[in-house]
Amino acid sequence: MEEKKYLKWYNMVGYGSGDIAGNVVYALLSSFVMIYLTNTVGLNAGVVGTLIAASKFFDGVTDVFFGAMIDKTKSRLGKARPWMLYAYIGCAVTLVAIFMIPVNLGKTAQYAWFFIAYTLLNAVFYTANNIAYSALTALVTKNSKERVQMGSYRFIFAFSTSLLIQSITVKAVSVFGGGAAGWRTIAIIYAVIGLVVNTISVLSVKELPEKELQEDENAESAQTEEKYGLIQAAKLLVCNKFYLMICGVYILQQVYTAMVNMGLYYMTYVLKNENLFGVFSWAVNIPLIIALVFTPTLVAKWKGMYQLNLRGYMLGTFGRAMVVVAGYLGSVPLMLLFTAVAALGQGPWQGDMNAVIASCSEYTYLTKKKRIDGAMYSCTSLGVKLGGGLGTAIAGWMLAASGYDGLATVQPESCMKMLHFMYLWLPMLISLVITLVLSRMNVEDTNRKLKEKIM
């Protein structure tokens, strides 16, 4: 029997556009915050990395906390939409604050300014906004195909935004006067764009009534479902092996992205052309967008997401291995080609990931008889914050250990070797580990077998 349809095409497009707002924050931070802090403000990469790592301690409980708060929220806008709407105001303010560190402050004050703004952005505002945004996938439709389509639309906007930001930001900063003033202006522009688009995204969908969300073949169990607290929500998440796998993959993905974004250093000092960073961003994002367009069709053809995700990442790992070879050959065209191959393989997981998380939430319901959709989607924010933050921190530590000096025009040989390892080897190794984890993540088949036992 065909599943009931809940959404029109414009609902899914409107929802997906919300990742424009998310990525004017994420792409700007992940791609440029380190080079802004080291080369413009003059901060030490190692100290910045340590501050970012320390900030993660404050992030530790906020993901599950906001997920549980979303699950308990009752308002005219629903559970998730009010959190998504109002939290973004804080995202915009703290994003601008990070990129307007006064250059005349003492170093200690500059480090403190960055740490406070960065921690508020990640631990509070971005967490609440991103978990709410991701949770909407399970709250506005019960149709699995529509959930996959929502994920595809979402990440098409996400990667298009990343592509645009990575392509134009360096030049735009120069156009707006360069230096601290240029970074401040571009951050303000991006923050305003994010506020407008986030509001549009919130208003483009409507959450289903809670009673309809709880309808199931086993309706009596749904009606007797127990309430849960923060600690119980955390226990339910930890007991779900697929949630732990998704968290692991998401964190690794963000570390991977952080290393690839260190390509700005690689292009500047190894390839001697910082403008190549924008060219490589096209080689990453265009294949990802193409893959996302075809993800819903491929999921239907292969009758599920497991085989598509696994085979895609096998291709992605092969592509990154060939980037290593091309890098040591010194061939930029081959590096671009295999960067595109890797991105094409990694695209399907990006498109159907939210649908996999929805299936993961269903697994908790089938095994524990409790719905924790908001808490389940904490893995998205957790992955972005821990993975992205950890990746940036590791990059800072590696740069500092290699003897990097952001105010010097020529870097030591130890730094050049480190840039090769960070940009070529680490992404390939991370892609291999993700492939191994995905090989164990067949949540759809597990849910099918559980339903057969119940019936």
CSV table of C-alpha atoms in Angstrom, one decimal:
chain,number,residue,atom,x,y,z
A,1,MET,CA,0.0,0.0,0.0
A,2,GLU,CA,1.3,3.4,-1.0
A,3,GLU,CA,2.3,5.7,1.9
A,4,LYS,CA,0.2,8.8,2.6
A,5,LYS,CA,1.6,12.0,1.3
A,6,TYR,CA,1.9,15.0,3.6
A,7,LEU,CA,4.0,17.6,1.8
A,8,LYS,CA,3.9,19.6,-1.5
A,9,TRP,CA,7.1,20.3,-3.4
A,10,TYR,CA,7.2,23.9,-2.1
A,11,ASN,CA,7.0,22.7,1.5
A,12,MET,CA,10.1,20.5,0.9
A,13,VAL,CA,12.0,23.3,-0.9
A,14,GLY,CA,11.1,25.8,1.9
A,15,TYR,CA,12.3,23.4,4.5
A,16,GLY,CA,15.5,22.6,2.6
A,17,SER,CA,16.3,26.3,2.3
A,18,GLY,CA,16.8,26.4,6.0
A,19,ASP,CA,20.2,24.9,5.5
A,20,ILE,CA,21.2,28.2,3.8
A,21,ALA,CA,20.9,29.8,7.2
A,22,GLY,CA,22.7,26.9,8.9
A,23,ASN,CA,25.6,27.0,6.5
A,24,VAL,CA,26.3,30.7,6.5
A,25,VAL,CA,27.2,30.0,10.0
A,26,TYR,CA,28.9,26.6,9.6
A,27,ALA,CA,30.7,27.2,6.3
A,28,LEU,CA,32.1,30.5,7.4
A,29,LEU,CA,33.4,29.1,10.7
A,30,SER,CA,34.7,25.8,9.4
A,31,SER,CA,36.4,27.3,6.3
A,32,PHE,CA,37.7,30.6,7.5
A,33,VAL,CA,37.7,31.1,11.3
A,34,MET,CA,41.2,29.6,11.7
A,35,ILE,CA,42.9,31.7,9.0
A,36,TYR,CA,41.0,34.8,10.2
A,37,LEU,CA,42.3,34.3,13.7
A,38,THR,CA,45.9,33.4,12.8
A,39,ASN,CA,46.5,35.7,9.8
A,40,THR,CA,44.3,38.7,10.7
A,41,VAL,CA,44.0,38.8,14.4
A,42,GLY,CA,47.4,37.3,14.9
A,43,LEU,CA,46.4,34.6,17.4
A,44,ASN,CA,48.4,31.4,17.9
A,45,ALA,CA,46.9,28.4,16.1
A,46,GLY,CA,47.7,26.0,19.0
A,47,VAL,CA,46.0,28.2,21.6
A,48,VAL,CA,43.0,28.7,19.4
A,49,GLY,CA,42.8,24.9,18.9
A,50,THR,CA,42.9,24.4,22.7
A,51,LEU,CA,40.2,27.0,23.3
A,52,ILE,CA,38.0,25.2,20.7
A,53,ALA,CA,38.6,21.9,22.4
A,54,ALA,CA,37.8,23.4,25.8
A,55,SER,CA,34.6,24.8,24.5
A,56,LYS,CA,33.4,21.3,23.7
A,57,PHE,CA,33.1,20.6,27.4
A,58,PHE,CA,30.3,23.1,27.6
A,59,ASP,CA,28.7,21.4,24.6
A,60,GLY,CA,28.6,18.0,26.2
A,61,VAL,CA,25.1,18.1,27.7
A,62,THR,CA,23.4,20.7,25.6
A,63,ASP,CA,22.5,18.4,22.7
A,64,VAL,CA,20.5,16.0,24.7
A,65,PHE,CA,19.1,18.8,26.8
A,66,PHE,CA,17.7,20.8,23.9
A,67,GLY,CA,16.5,17.6,22.2
A,68,ALA,CA,14.5,16.7,25.3
A,69,MET,CA,13.2,20.3,25.6
A,70,ILE,CA,12.0,20.1,22.1
A,71,ASP,CA,10.2,16.9,22.8
A,72,LYS,CA,8.4,18.5,25.8
A,73,THR,CA,7.5,21.8,24.0
A,74,LYS,CA,3.9,22.5,23.2
A,75,SER,CA,3.2,25.8,21.4
A,76,ARG,CA,1.2,27.2,18.5
A,77,LEU,CA,4.1,26.6,16.2
A,78,GLY,CA,4.6,23.1,17.4
A,79,LYS,CA,7.5,21.4,19.2
A,80,ALA,CA,10.6,22.2,17.0
A,81,ARG,CA,9.7,25.3,15.0
A,82,PRO,CA,9.8,27.9,17.9
A,83,TRP,CA,13.3,26.7,18.9
A,84,MET,CA,14.5,26.9,15.3
A,85,LEU,CA,13.0,30.4,14.9
A,86,TYR,CA,14.2,32.1,18.0
A,87,ALA,CA,17.6,30.4,18.5
A,88,TYR,CA,18.8,31.7,15.2
A,89,ILE,CA,18.8,35.3,16.5
A,90,GLY,CA,21.5,34.2,18.9
A,91,CYS,CA,23.4,32.5,16.1
A,92,ALA,CA,23.5,35.7,14.0
A,93,VAL,CA,24.7,37.8,16.9
A,94,THR,CA,27.5,35.5,18.1
A,95,LEU,CA,28.6,34.8,14.5
A,96,VAL,CA,29.2,38.5,14.0
A,97,ALA,CA,30.9,38.7,17.4
A,98,ILE,CA,33.5,36.1,16.5
A,99,PHE,CA,34.5,38.0,13.4
A,100,MET,CA,34.7,41.4,15.1
A,101,ILE,CA,37.4,40.8,17.7
A,102,PRO,CA,38.9,44.3,18.3
A,103,VAL,CA,42.5,44.3,17.0
A,104,ASN,CA,43.5,46.8,19.7
A,105,LEU,CA,42.7,44.5,22.6
A,106,GLY,CA,45.4,42.6,24.4
A,107,LYS,CA,46.0,39.0,23.4
A,108,THR,CA,44.4,37.6,26.6
A,109,ALA,CA,41.2,39.7,26.0
A,110,GLN,CA,41.1,38.6,22.3
A,111,TYR,CA,41.3,34.9,23.3
A,112,ALA,CA,38.6,35.4,25.9
A,113,TRP,CA,36.3,37.3,23.4
A,114,PHE,CA,36.7,34.5,20.9
A,115,PHE,CA,36.1,31.7,23.5
A,116,ILE,CA,32.9,33.3,24.9
A,117,ALA,CA,31.4,34.0,21.5
A,118,TYR,CA,32.3,30.7,20.0
A,119,THR,CA,31.0,28.7,23.0
A,120,LEU,CA,27.7,30.6,23.1
A,121,LEU,CA,27.2,30.1,19.4
A,122,ASN,CA,27.9,26.3,19.4
A,123,ALA,CA,26.7,25.2,22.9
A,124,VAL,CA,23.5,27.2,23.0
A,125,PHE,CA,22.1,28.9,19.9
A,126,TYR,CA,23.4,26.7,17.0
A,127,THR,CA,22.5,23.6,19.1
A,128,ALA,CA,18.9,24.6,19.6
A,129,ASN,CA,18.4,25.7,16.0
A,130,ASN,CA,20.0,22.7,14.4
A,131,ILE,CA,18.4,20.0,16.5
A,132,ALA,CA,15.0,21.6,15.9
A,133,TYR,CA,15.6,21.9,12.2
A,134,SER,CA,16.7,18.3,11.9
A,135,ALA,CA,13.8,17.0,14.1
A,136,LEU,CA,11.3,18.6,11.7
A,137,THR,CA,12.0,15.7,9.3
A,138,ALA,CA,10.2,13.4,11.7
A,139,LEU,CA,7.5,15.9,12.8
A,140,VAL,CA,6.1,17.2,9.5
A,141,THR,CA,5.6,13.9,7.7
A,142,LYS,CA,5.4,10.1,8.3
A,143,ASN,CA,6.2,9.3,4.7
A,144,SER,CA,9.7,7.7,4.4
A,145,LYS,CA,10.1,8.8,0.8
A,146,GLU,CA,9.2,12.4,1.7
A,147,ARG,CA,11.8,12.3,4.5
A,148,VAL,CA,14.5,11.3,2.0
A,149,GLN,CA,13.4,14.1,-0.4
A,150,MET,CA,13.5,16.6,2.5
A,151,GLY,CA,17.1,15.5,3.2
A,152,SER,CA,18.1,15.8,-0.4
A,153,TYR,CA,16.6,19.3,-0.7
A,154,ARG,CA,18.2,20.3,2.6
A,155,PHE,CA,21.7,19.2,1.6
A,156,ILE,CA,21.4,20.6,-1.9
A,157,PHE,CA,20.9,24.0,-0.3
A,158,ALA,CA,23.6,23.2,2.2
A,159,PHE,CA,26.3,22.4,-0.3
A,160,SER,CA,25.3,25.1,-2.7
A,161,THR,CA,25.7,27.6,0.2
A,162,SER,CA,29.0,26.1,1.2
A,163,LEU,CA,30.1,26.3,-2.5
A,164,LEU,CA,29.2,30.0,-2.7
A,165,ILE,CA,30.8,31.0,0.6
A,166,GLN,CA,34.0,29.1,-0.1
A,167,SER,CA,34.1,30.6,-3.6
A,168,ILE,CA,33.5,34.3,-2.8
A,169,THR,CA,34.5,35.0,0.8
A,170,VAL,CA,38.2,35.6,0.3
A,171,LYS,CA,37.6,38.0,-2.6
A,172,ALA,CA,34.6,39.6,-0.8
A,173,VAL,CA,36.7,40.3,2.3
A,174,SER,CA,39.2,42.1,0.1
A,175,VAL,CA,36.4,44.1,-1.7
A,176,PHE,CA,35.1,45.3,1.7
A,177,GLY,CA,38.5,46.6,2.7
A,178,GLY,CA,40.4,43.5,3.8
A,179,GLY,CA,41.7,42.8,7.3
A,180,ALA,CA,39.5,43.0,10.3
A,181,ALA,CA,37.0,45.4,8.7
A,182,GLY,CA,36.5,43.1,5.7
A,183,TRP,CA,35.8,40.0,7.9
A,184,ARG,CA,33.4,42.0,10.1
A,185,THR,CA,31.4,43.3,7.1
A,186,ILE,CA,31.1,39.9,5.5
A,187,ALA,CA,30.0,38.3,8.8
A,188,ILE,CA,27.2,40.8,9.2
A,189,ILE,CA,26.0,40.3,5.6
A,190,TYR,CA,25.9,36.5,6.1
A,191,ALA,CA,24.1,36.8,9.5
A,192,VAL,CA,21.4,39.0,8.0
A,193,ILE,CA,20.9,36.5,5.1
A,194,GLY,CA,20.7,33.7,7.6
A,195,LEU,CA,18.0,35.4,9.7
A,196,VAL,CA,15.8,36.0,6.7
A,197,VAL,CA,16.1,32.5,5.2
A,198,ASN,CA,15.7,30.8,8.6
A,199,THR,CA,12.4,32.6,9.2
A,200,ILE,CA,11.1,31.6,5.7
A,201,SER,CA,12.1,28.0,6.4
A,202,VAL,CA,10.2,27.9,9.7
A,203,LEU,CA,7.0,29.2,8.1
A,204,SER,CA,7.2,26.9,5.1
A,205,VAL,CA,6.1,23.7,7.0
A,206,LYS,CA,3.6,22.8,9.6
A,207,GLU,CA,4.1,20.1,12.3
A,208,LEU,CA,1.6,17.2,12.4
A,209,PRO,CA,-0.5,16.9,15.5
A,210,GLU,CA,1.1,14.8,18.2
A,211,LYS,CA,-1.9,12.3,18.2
A,212,GLU,CA,-1.3,11.7,14.5
A,213,LEU,CA,2.5,11.2,15.0
A,214,GLN,CA,1.8,8.5,17.6
A,215,GLU,CA,-0.6,6.5,15.4
A,216,ASP,CA,0.9,3.1,14.7
A,217,GLU,CA,-0.2,-0.4,14.0
A,218,ASN,CA,0.3,-1.0,17.7
A,219,ALA,CA,-1.9,1.9,18.8
A,220,GLU,CA,-2.4,0.8,22.4
A,221,SER,CA,1.3,0.9,23.0
A,222,ALA,CA,1.4,4.4,21.7
A,223,GLN,CA,-1.4,5.5,24.0
A,224,THR,CA,0.3,4.1,27.1
A,225,GLU,CA,3.7,5.6,26.2
A,226,GLU,CA,5.4,7.0,29.3
A,227,LYS,CA,6.9,10.4,29.8
A,228,TYR,CA,10.6,10.6,30.2
A,229,GLY,CA,13.2,13.0,31.6
A,230,LEU,CA,16.6,14.2,30.5
A,231,ILE,CA,18.5,11.3,32.1
A,232,GLN,CA,16.1,8.7,30.7
A,233,ALA,CA,16.4,10.3,27.3
A,234,ALA,CA,20.2,10.0,27.4
A,235,LYS,CA,19.9,6.3,28.5
A,236,LEU,CA,17.5,5.6,25.6
A,237,LEU,CA,20.0,7.1,23.2
A,238,VAL,CA,23.0,5.3,24.5
A,239,CYS,CA,21.1,2.0,24.3
A,240,ASN,CA,20.4,2.5,20.6
A,241,LYS,CA,23.4,1.1,18.8
A,242,PHE,CA,22.4,2.8,15.6
A,243,TYR,CA,22.3,6.2,17.3
A,244,LEU,CA,25.9,5.7,18.5
A,245,MET,CA,27.0,4.7,14.9
A,246,ILE,CA,25.3,7.7,13.4
A,247,CYS,CA,26.9,10.0,16.0
A,248,GLY,CA,30.3,8.4,15.2
A,249,VAL,CA,29.9,8.9,11.5
A,250,TYR,CA,28.6,12.4,11.8
A,251,ILE,CA,31.6,13.4,14.0
A,252,LEU,CA,34.0,11.8,11.6
A,253,GLN,CA,32.4,13.6,8.7
A,254,GLN,CA,32.8,16.9,10.3
A,255,VAL,CA,36.5,16.2,11.2
A,256,TYR,CA,36.9,15.2,7.5
A,257,THR,CA,35.3,18.5,6.4
A,258,ALA,CA,37.5,20.5,8.7
A,259,MET,CA,40.6,18.9,7.2
A,260,VAL,CA,39.4,19.5,3.7
A,261,ASN,CA,38.8,23.1,4.6
A,262,MET,CA,42.4,23.4,5.7
A,263,GLY,CA,42.9,23.3,2.0
A,264,LEU,CA,43.1,27.0,2.1
A,265,TYR,CA,46.4,26.7,3.8
A,266,TYR,CA,47.4,23.9,1.4
A,267,MET,CA,46.5,26.0,-1.6
A,268,THR,CA,48.3,29.1,-0.2
A,269,TYR,CA,51.6,27.5,0.8
A,270,VAL,CA,51.9,24.3,-1.1
A,271,LEU,CA,50.2,25.1,-4.5
A,272,LYS,CA,51.1,28.8,-4.1
A,273,ASN,CA,47.7,29.9,-5.2
A,274,GLU,CA,45.0,30.7,-2.6
A,275,ASN,CA,42.4,31.2,-5.3
A,276,LEU,CA,42.5,27.4,-6.0
A,277,PHE,CA,40.5,26.9,-2.8
A,278,GLY,CA,37.4,28.2,-4.6
A,279,VAL,CA,38.1,25.9,-7.5
A,280,PHE,CA,38.4,22.8,-5.3
A,281,SER,CA,35.2,23.8,-3.5
A,282,TRP,CA,33.4,23.4,-6.9
A,283,ALA,CA,35.0,20.0,-7.3
A,284,VAL,CA,33.5,19.0,-3.9
A,285,ASN,CA,30.1,20.7,-3.9
A,286,ILE,CA,28.9,20.2,-7.5
A,287,PRO,CA,29.2,16.4,-7.4
A,288,LEU,CA,27.6,16.4,-4.0
A,289,ILE,CA,24.6,18.3,-5.3
A,290,ILE,CA,24.4,16.0,-8.4
A,291,ALA,CA,24.4,13.0,-6.1
A,292,LEU,CA,21.7,14.5,-3.9
A,293,VAL,CA,19.4,15.1,-6.9
A,294,PHE,CA,19.5,11.4,-7.7
A,295,THR,CA,19.5,10.0,-4.1
A,296,PRO,CA,15.6,9.6,-3.7
A,297,THR,CA,15.5,7.7,-7.1
A,298,LEU,CA,18.5,5.5,-6.1
A,299,VAL,CA,17.0,4.8,-2.7
A,300,ALA,CA,13.8,3.6,-4.4
A,301,LYS,CA,15.7,1.5,-6.9
A,302,TRP,CA,17.8,-0.3,-4.3
A,303,LYS,CA,14.8,-0.6,-2.0
A,304,GLY,CA,16.5,1.2,0.9
A,305,MET,CA,19.4,3.3,2.0
A,306,TYR,CA,21.9,0.8,3.4
A,307,GLN,CA,23.4,-0.5,0.1
A,308,LEU,CA,23.4,3.0,-1.5
A,309,ASN,CA,25.3,4.6,1.5
A,310,LEU,CA,27.8,1.8,1.8
A,311,ARG,CA,28.7,1.6,-1.9
A,312,GLY,CA,28.8,5.4,-2.2
A,313,TYR,CA,31.3,5.6,0.6
A,314,MET,CA,33.4,2.8,-0.9
A,315,LEU,CA,33.6,5.0,-4.0
A,316,GLY,CA,34.4,8.0,-1.9
A,317,THR,CA,37.3,6.3,-0.2
A,318,PHE,CA,38.7,5.2,-3.5
A,319,GLY,CA,38.5,8.8,-4.7
A,320,ARG,CA,40.4,10.2,-1.7
A,321,ALA,CA,43.1,7.6,-2.0
A,322,MET,CA,43.6,8.8,-5.6
A,323,VAL,CA,43.7,12.4,-4.4
A,324,VAL,CA,46.7,11.4,-2.3
A,325,VAL,CA,48.4,9.9,-5.3
A,326,ALA,CA,47.7,12.9,-7.5
A,327,GLY,CA,48.9,15.3,-4.7
A,328,TYR,CA,52.3,13.6,-4.6
A,329,LEU,CA,52.4,13.7,-8.4
A,330,GLY,CA,51.8,17.4,-8.2
A,331,SER,CA,48.9,17.2,-10.7
A,332,VAL,CA,46.2,19.7,-9.8
A,333,PRO,CA,43.8,18.5,-12.6
A,334,LEU,CA,44.0,14.9,-11.3
A,335,MET,CA,43.5,16.1,-7.7
A,336,LEU,CA,40.3,18.0,-8.9
A,337,LEU,CA,39.1,14.9,-10.8
A,338,PHE,CA,39.4,12.5,-7.8
A,339,THR,CA,38.1,15.1,-5.4
A,340,ALA,CA,35.0,15.1,-7.5
A,341,VAL,CA,34.8,11.3,-7.5
A,342,ALA,CA,35.1,11.2,-3.7
A,343,ALA,CA,32.3,13.8,-3.3
A,344,LEU,CA,30.0,12.0,-5.7
A,345,GLY,CA,30.3,8.8,-3.6
A,346,GLN,CA,29.7,10.6,-0.3
A,347,GLY,CA,26.6,12.5,-1.6
A,348,PRO,CA,23.9,9.8,-1.0
A,349,TRP,CA,24.6,9.6,2.7
A,350,GLN,CA,24.2,13.3,3.0
A,351,GLY,CA,20.9,13.2,1.3
A,352,ASP,CA,19.3,10.3,3.2
A,353,MET,CA,21.0,10.8,6.6
A,354,ASN,CA,17.9,12.4,8.2
A,355,ALA,CA,15.8,9.6,7.0
A,356,VAL,CA,18.2,7.1,8.5
A,357,ILE,CA,18.0,9.0,11.8
A,358,ALA,CA,14.2,8.8,11.6
A,359,SER,CA,14.5,5.0,11.2
A,360,CYS,CA,16.9,5.1,14.1
A,361,SER,CA,14.2,6.8,16.2
A,362,GLU,CA,11.7,4.2,15.0
A,363,TYR,CA,14.1,1.5,16.3
A,364,THR,CA,13.9,3.1,19.8
A,365,TYR,CA,10.1,3.1,19.6
A,366,LEU,CA,9.9,-0.5,18.4
A,367,THR,CA,12.3,-1.7,21.2
A,368,LYS,CA,11.5,0.7,24.1
A,369,LYS,CA,8.0,2.0,23.2
A,370,LYS,CA,9.1,5.6,23.6
A,371,ARG,CA,9.2,8.4,21.1
A,372,ILE,CA,12.3,10.6,21.4
A,373,ASP,CA,12.4,12.3,18.0
A,374,GLY,CA,13.9,15.5,19.2
A,375,ALA,CA,16.6,13.8,21.4
A,376,MET,CA,17.4,11.4,18.5
A,377,TYR,CA,18.2,14.3,16.2
A,378,SER,CA,20.7,15.6,18.8
A,379,CYS,CA,23.3,13.6,16.8
A,380,THR,CA,23.2,16.2,14.0
A,381,SER,CA,24.2,19.1,16.3
A,382,LEU,CA,26.5,16.8,18.4
A,383,GLY,CA,28.3,15.8,15.2
A,384,VAL,CA,28.6,19.3,13.8
A,385,LYS,CA,29.9,20.8,17.1
A,386,LEU,CA,32.1,18.0,18.3
A,387,GLY,CA,33.3,16.9,14.9
A,388,GLY,CA,33.7,20.4,13.4
A,389,GLY,CA,35.2,21.8,16.7
A,390,LEU,CA,37.5,18.8,17.2
A,391,GLY,CA,38.6,19.0,13.5
A,392,THR,CA,39.4,22.7,13.8
A,393,ALA,CA,41.2,22.2,17.1
A,394,ILE,CA,43.3,19.3,15.7
A,395,ALA,CA,44.1,21.4,12.7
A,396,GLY,CA,45.3,24.2,15.0
A,397,TRP,CA,47.4,21.9,17.1
A,398,MET,CA,49.0,20.4,14.0
A,399,LEU,CA,49.8,23.8,12.5
A,400,ALA,CA,51.3,24.9,15.8
A,401,ALA,CA,53.3,21.7,16.2
A,402,SER,CA,54.7,22.2,12.6
A,403,GLY,CA,56.0,25.6,13.3
A,404,TYR,CA,53.3,27.6,11.4
A,405,ASP,CA,53.5,31.4,11.7
A,406,GLY,CA,50.4,33.2,10.3
A,407,LEU,CA,52.3,36.5,10.0
A,408,ALA,CA,55.2,34.9,7.9
A,409,THR,CA,55.1,34.7,4.1
A,410,VAL,CA,57.3,31.5,4.0
A,411,GLN,CA,56.6,28.5,6.2
A,412,PRO,CA,59.2,25.9,7.4
A,413,GLU,CA,59.6,22.5,5.7
A,414,SER,CA,58.0,20.8,8.7
A,415,CYS,CA,54.9,22.9,8.1
A,416,MET,CA,54.8,21.9,4.4
A,417,LYS,CA,54.9,18.2,5.4
A,418,MET,CA,52.1,18.7,7.9
A,419,LEU,CA,49.9,20.3,5.3
A,420,HIS,CA,50.4,17.3,3.1
A,421,PHE,CA,49.3,15.0,5.9
A,422,MET,CA,46.3,17.1,6.9
A,423,TYR,CA,44.9,17.7,3.5
A,424,LEU,CA,45.8,14.5,1.7
A,425,TRP,CA,46.1,11.6,4.1
A,426,LEU,CA,43.7,12.3,7.0
A,427,PRO,CA,40.6,12.7,4.8
A,428,MET,CA,41.3,9.4,3.1
A,429,LEU,CA,41.8,7.6,6.4
A,430,ILE,CA,38.6,9.1,7.9
A,431,SER,CA,36.6,8.1,4.8
A,432,LEU,CA,37.8,4.5,5.2
A,433,VAL,CA,36.7,4.4,8.8
A,434,ILE,CA,33.3,5.8,7.9
A,435,THR,CA,32.9,3.1,5.3
A,436,LEU,CA,33.5,0.4,7.9
A,437,VAL,CA,30.9,1.9,10.2
A,438,LEU,CA,28.3,2.2,7.5
A,439,SER,CA,28.8,-1.5,6.7
A,440,ARG,CA,27.2,-2.2,10.1
A,441,MET,CA,24.4,0.3,9.9
A,442,ASN,CA,21.4,-1.6,8.4
A,443,VAL,CA,18.7,-0.1,10.6
A,444,GLU,CA,16.0,-0.5,8.0
A,445,ASP,CA,16.4,-4.3,7.9
A,446,THR,CA,16.5,-4.4,11.7
A,447,ASN,CA,13.2,-2.5,12.0
A,448,ARG,CA,11.6,-4.7,9.4
A,449,LYS,CA,12.4,-7.8,11.4
A,450,LEU,CA,11.2,-6.2,14.6
A,451,LYS,CA,7.8,-5.3,13.0
A,452,GLU,CA,7.5,-8.9,11.7
A,453,LYS,CA,7.9,-10.2,15.3
A,454,ILE,CA,5.3,-7.7,16.6
A,455,MET,CA,2.8,-8.7,14.0
